[in-house]
């Protein structure tokens, strides 16, 4: 349902939230999240343009969240890289559906509304605070990178 780009953006953002105020290099993030480094750099650029992450060059440079994790929702991250599209008019362009959506498209739009509401109510901080649970699928690389 969600694109690989959205998955990569979420993995990077959650991992940065776990990292606290420590700037992390593109390579560190890529290894920890199992995201190809070249693709990750494009994702981080998009997140940077949206004010979600900030990057600094140099010896002590790297990426970190630009705002507190408690103020960043999963929806904001997803919509930055692959916006969720609601159905406002008939996707088929049928004249008879101009006034209102047909039952099928209305139901599909309701599903998208539920997704938006759910993701909009979940912050990065909440993903990191759940007791006994890891916010990301654990890989051997993420275990070693978190140290």
mmCIF file of C-alpha atoms in Angstrom:
data_model
loop_
_atom_site.group_PDB
_atom_site.id
_atom_site.type_symbol
_atom_site.label_atom_id
_atom_site.label_comp_id
_atom_site.label_asym_id
_atom_site.label_seq_id
_atom_site.Cartn_x
_atom_site.Cartn_y
_atom_site.Cartn_z
ATOM 1 C CA UNK A 1 0.000 0.000 0.000
ATOM 2 C CA UNK A 2 2.852 2.380 0.766
ATOM 3 C CA UNK A 3 5.734 2.932 -1.598
ATOM 4 C CA UNK A 4 9.247 1.779 -0.899
ATOM 5 C CA UNK A 5 10.219 5.450 -0.735
ATOM 6 C CA UNK A 6 7.744 6.012 2.116
ATOM 7 C CA UNK A 7 9.082 2.921 3.896
ATOM 8 C CA UNK A 8 12.652 4.190 3.543
ATOM 9 C CA UNK A 9 11.714 7.666 4.790
ATOM 10 C CA UNK A 10 9.928 6.225 7.809
ATOM 11 C CA UNK A 11 12.802 3.876 8.641
ATOM 12 C CA UNK A 12 15.313 6.745 8.459
ATOM 13 C CA UNK A 13 13.155 9.133 10.501
ATOM 14 C CA UNK A 14 12.425 6.590 13.231
ATOM 15 C CA UNK A 15 16.087 5.618 13.431
ATOM 16 C CA UNK A 16 17.107 9.275 13.698
ATOM 17 C CA UNK A 17 14.525 9.722 16.457
ATOM 18 C CA UNK A 18 16.153 6.836 18.316
ATOM 19 C CA UNK A 19 19.585 8.395 17.802
ATOM 20 C CA UNK A 20 18.704 11.532 19.730
ATOM 21 C CA UNK A 21 20.823 14.610 19.097
ATOM 22 C CA UNK A 22 23.716 12.726 17.523
ATOM 23 C CA UNK A 23 24.166 13.627 13.847
ATOM 24 C CA UNK A 24 24.414 10.473 11.727
ATOM 25 C CA UNK A 25 26.011 10.095 8.328
ATOM 26 C CA UNK A 26 24.099 8.900 5.308
ATOM 27 C CA UNK A 27 26.143 5.692 5.424
ATOM 28 C CA UNK A 28 25.351 5.052 9.111
ATOM 29 C CA UNK A 29 21.646 5.534 8.505
ATOM 30 C CA UNK A 30 21.732 3.363 5.385
ATOM 31 C CA UNK A 31 23.474 0.505 7.179
ATOM 32 C CA UNK A 32 21.231 0.673 10.233
ATOM 33 C CA UNK A 33 17.993 0.812 8.266
ATOM 34 C CA UNK A 34 18.972 -1.452 5.361
ATOM 35 C CA UNK A 35 18.221 1.297 2.841
ATOM 36 C CA UNK A 36 20.490 1.700 -0.211
ATOM 37 C CA UNK A 37 22.750 4.696 0.535
ATOM 38 C CA UNK A 38 22.299 6.317 -2.882
ATOM 39 C CA UNK A 39 18.511 6.148 -2.601
ATOM 40 C CA UNK A 40 18.586 7.246 1.028
ATOM 41 C CA UNK A 41 20.389 10.463 0.125
ATOM 42 C CA UNK A 42 17.473 11.433 -2.142
ATOM 43 C CA UNK A 43 14.973 10.581 0.597
ATOM 44 C CA UNK A 44 16.910 12.630 3.161
ATOM 45 C CA UNK A 45 17.036 15.580 0.742
ATOM 46 C CA UNK A 46 13.237 15.492 0.441
ATOM 47 C CA UNK A 47 12.871 15.272 4.225
ATOM 48 C CA UNK A 48 15.308 18.172 4.549
ATOM 49 C CA UNK A 49 13.355 20.369 2.124
ATOM 50 C CA UNK A 50 10.248 19.677 4.219
ATOM 51 C CA UNK A 51 12.006 20.692 7.444
ATOM 52 C CA UNK A 52 11.861 17.198 8.934
ATOM 53 C CA UNK A 53 15.611 16.568 9.011
ATOM 54 C CA UNK A 54 18.605 18.833 8.768
ATOM 55 C CA UNK A 55 22.023 17.972 7.512
ATOM 56 C CA UNK A 56 25.426 19.432 8.185
ATOM 57 C CA UNK A 57 28.602 18.879 6.207
ATOM 58 C CA UNK A 58 32.031 18.352 7.641
ATOM 59 C CA UNK A 59 33.826 16.167 10.121
ATOM 60 C CA UNK A 60 31.099 16.405 12.757
ATOM 61 C CA UNK A 61 28.314 16.598 10.199
ATOM 62 C CA UNK A 62 25.461 14.302 9.473
ATOM 63 C CA UNK A 63 21.696 14.189 9.629
ATOM 64 C CA UNK A 64 19.390 14.660 12.582
ATOM 65 C CA UNK A 65 15.746 15.495 13.100
ATOM 66 C CA UNK A 66 15.040 19.189 12.597
ATOM 67 C CA UNK A 67 12.168 19.119 15.090
ATOM 68 C CA UNK A 68 11.367 17.085 18.188
ATOM 69 C CA UNK A 69 10.159 13.552 17.447
ATOM 70 C CA UNK A 70 7.010 14.251 19.475
ATOM 71 C CA UNK A 71 6.006 16.868 16.892
ATOM 72 C CA UNK A 72 6.562 14.744 13.788
ATOM 73 C CA UNK A 73 3.785 12.445 12.659
ATOM 74 C CA UNK A 74 4.063 9.370 10.502
ATOM 75 C CA UNK A 75 1.580 11.050 8.127
ATOM 76 C CA UNK A 76 3.823 14.083 7.671
ATOM 77 C CA UNK A 77 6.750 11.876 6.690
ATOM 78 C CA UNK A 78 4.704 9.732 4.306
ATOM 79 C CA UNK A 79 3.093 12.781 2.685
ATOM 80 C CA UNK A 80 6.511 14.381 2.185
ATOM 81 C CA UNK A 81 7.801 11.603 -0.058
ATOM 82 C CA UNK A 82 4.651 9.924 -1.402
ATOM 83 C CA UNK A 83 1.453 11.847 -0.595
ATOM 84 C CA UNK A 84 -1.721 9.974 0.242
ATOM 85 C CA UNK A 85 -4.358 10.906 -2.308
ATOM 86 C CA UNK A 86 -7.978 11.209 -1.275
ATOM 87 C CA UNK A 87 -10.773 10.588 -3.774
ATOM 88 C CA UNK A 88 -12.647 13.860 -4.142
ATOM 89 C CA UNK A 89 -14.139 13.363 -7.581
ATOM 90 C CA UNK A 90 -14.925 10.303 -9.633
ATOM 91 C CA UNK A 91 -11.591 8.830 -10.798
ATOM 92 C CA UNK A 92 -13.311 7.817 -14.042
ATOM 93 C CA UNK A 93 -14.535 11.356 -14.701
ATOM 94 C CA UNK A 94 -18.156 10.223 -15.029
ATOM 95 C CA UNK A 95 -20.597 13.132 -15.293
ATOM 96 C CA UNK A 96 -23.182 11.268 -13.224
ATOM 97 C CA UNK A 97 -20.755 11.165 -10.273
ATOM 98 C CA UNK A 98 -19.876 14.849 -10.176
ATOM 99 C CA UNK A 99 -22.218 15.648 -7.266
ATOM 100 C CA UNK A 100 -21.124 12.749 -5.080
ATOM 101 C CA UNK A 101 -18.915 9.697 -5.192
ATOM 102 C CA UNK A 102 -20.359 6.304 -6.028
ATOM 103 C CA UNK A 103 -20.527 3.797 -3.129
ATOM 104 C CA UNK A 104 -17.267 2.098 -4.166
ATOM 105 C CA UNK A 105 -15.225 5.288 -4.400
ATOM 106 C CA UNK A 106 -16.842 6.713 -1.268
ATOM 107 C CA UNK A 107 -15.779 3.582 0.648
ATOM 108 C CA UNK A 108 -12.270 3.762 -0.785
ATOM 109 C CA UNK A 109 -12.002 7.414 0.251
ATOM 110 C CA UNK A 110 -13.224 6.523 3.746
ATOM 111 C CA UNK A 111 -10.400 3.980 3.961
ATOM 112 C CA UNK A 112 -7.877 6.657 2.971
ATOM 113 C CA UNK A 113 -9.378 9.000 5.563
ATOM 114 C CA UNK A 114 -8.910 6.318 8.234
ATOM 115 C CA UNK A 115 -5.291 5.842 7.183
ATOM 116 C CA UNK A 116 -4.670 9.603 7.345
ATOM 117 C CA UNK A 117 -6.274 9.838 10.779
ATOM 118 C CA UNK A 118 -4.289 6.874 12.111
ATOM 119 C CA UNK A 119 -0.935 8.017 10.740
ATOM 120 C CA UNK A 120 -1.628 11.631 11.697
ATOM 121 C CA UNK A 121 -2.179 10.540 15.289
ATOM 122 C CA UNK A 122 1.112 8.646 15.567
ATOM 123 C CA UNK A 123 4.369 10.471 16.248
ATOM 124 C CA UNK A 124 7.946 9.332 15.842
ATOM 125 C CA UNK A 125 8.364 9.642 19.597
ATOM 126 C CA UNK A 126 5.507 7.196 20.169
ATOM 127 C CA UNK A 127 7.193 4.678 17.881
ATOM 128 C CA UNK A 128 10.314 4.871 20.048
ATOM 129 C CA UNK A 129 8.556 4.833 23.433
ATOM 130 C CA UNK A 130 6.578 1.605 23.248
ATOM 131 C CA UNK A 131 7.885 -0.545 26.103
ATOM 132 C CA UNK A 132 9.465 -3.825 25.093
ATOM 133 C CA UNK A 133 9.057 -3.178 21.378
ATOM 134 C CA UNK A 134 11.580 -2.082 18.795
ATOM 135 C CA UNK A 135 10.177 0.562 16.439
ATOM 136 C CA UNK A 136 11.955 -0.933 13.418
ATOM 137 C CA UNK A 137 12.314 -4.463 12.158
ATOM 138 C CA UNK A 138 15.643 -5.440 13.628
ATOM 139 C CA UNK A 139 18.497 -6.417 11.361
ATOM 140 C CA UNK A 140 22.049 -7.365 12.244
ATOM 141 C CA UNK A 141 23.185 -4.019 10.816
ATOM 142 C CA UNK A 142 20.731 -2.035 12.945
ATOM 143 C CA UNK A 143 21.891 -3.816 16.097
ATOM 144 C CA UNK A 144 25.539 -2.967 15.473
ATOM 145 C CA UNK A 145 24.859 0.594 14.234
ATOM 146 C CA UNK A 146 22.847 1.457 17.341
ATOM 147 C CA UNK A 147 25.885 0.825 19.545
#
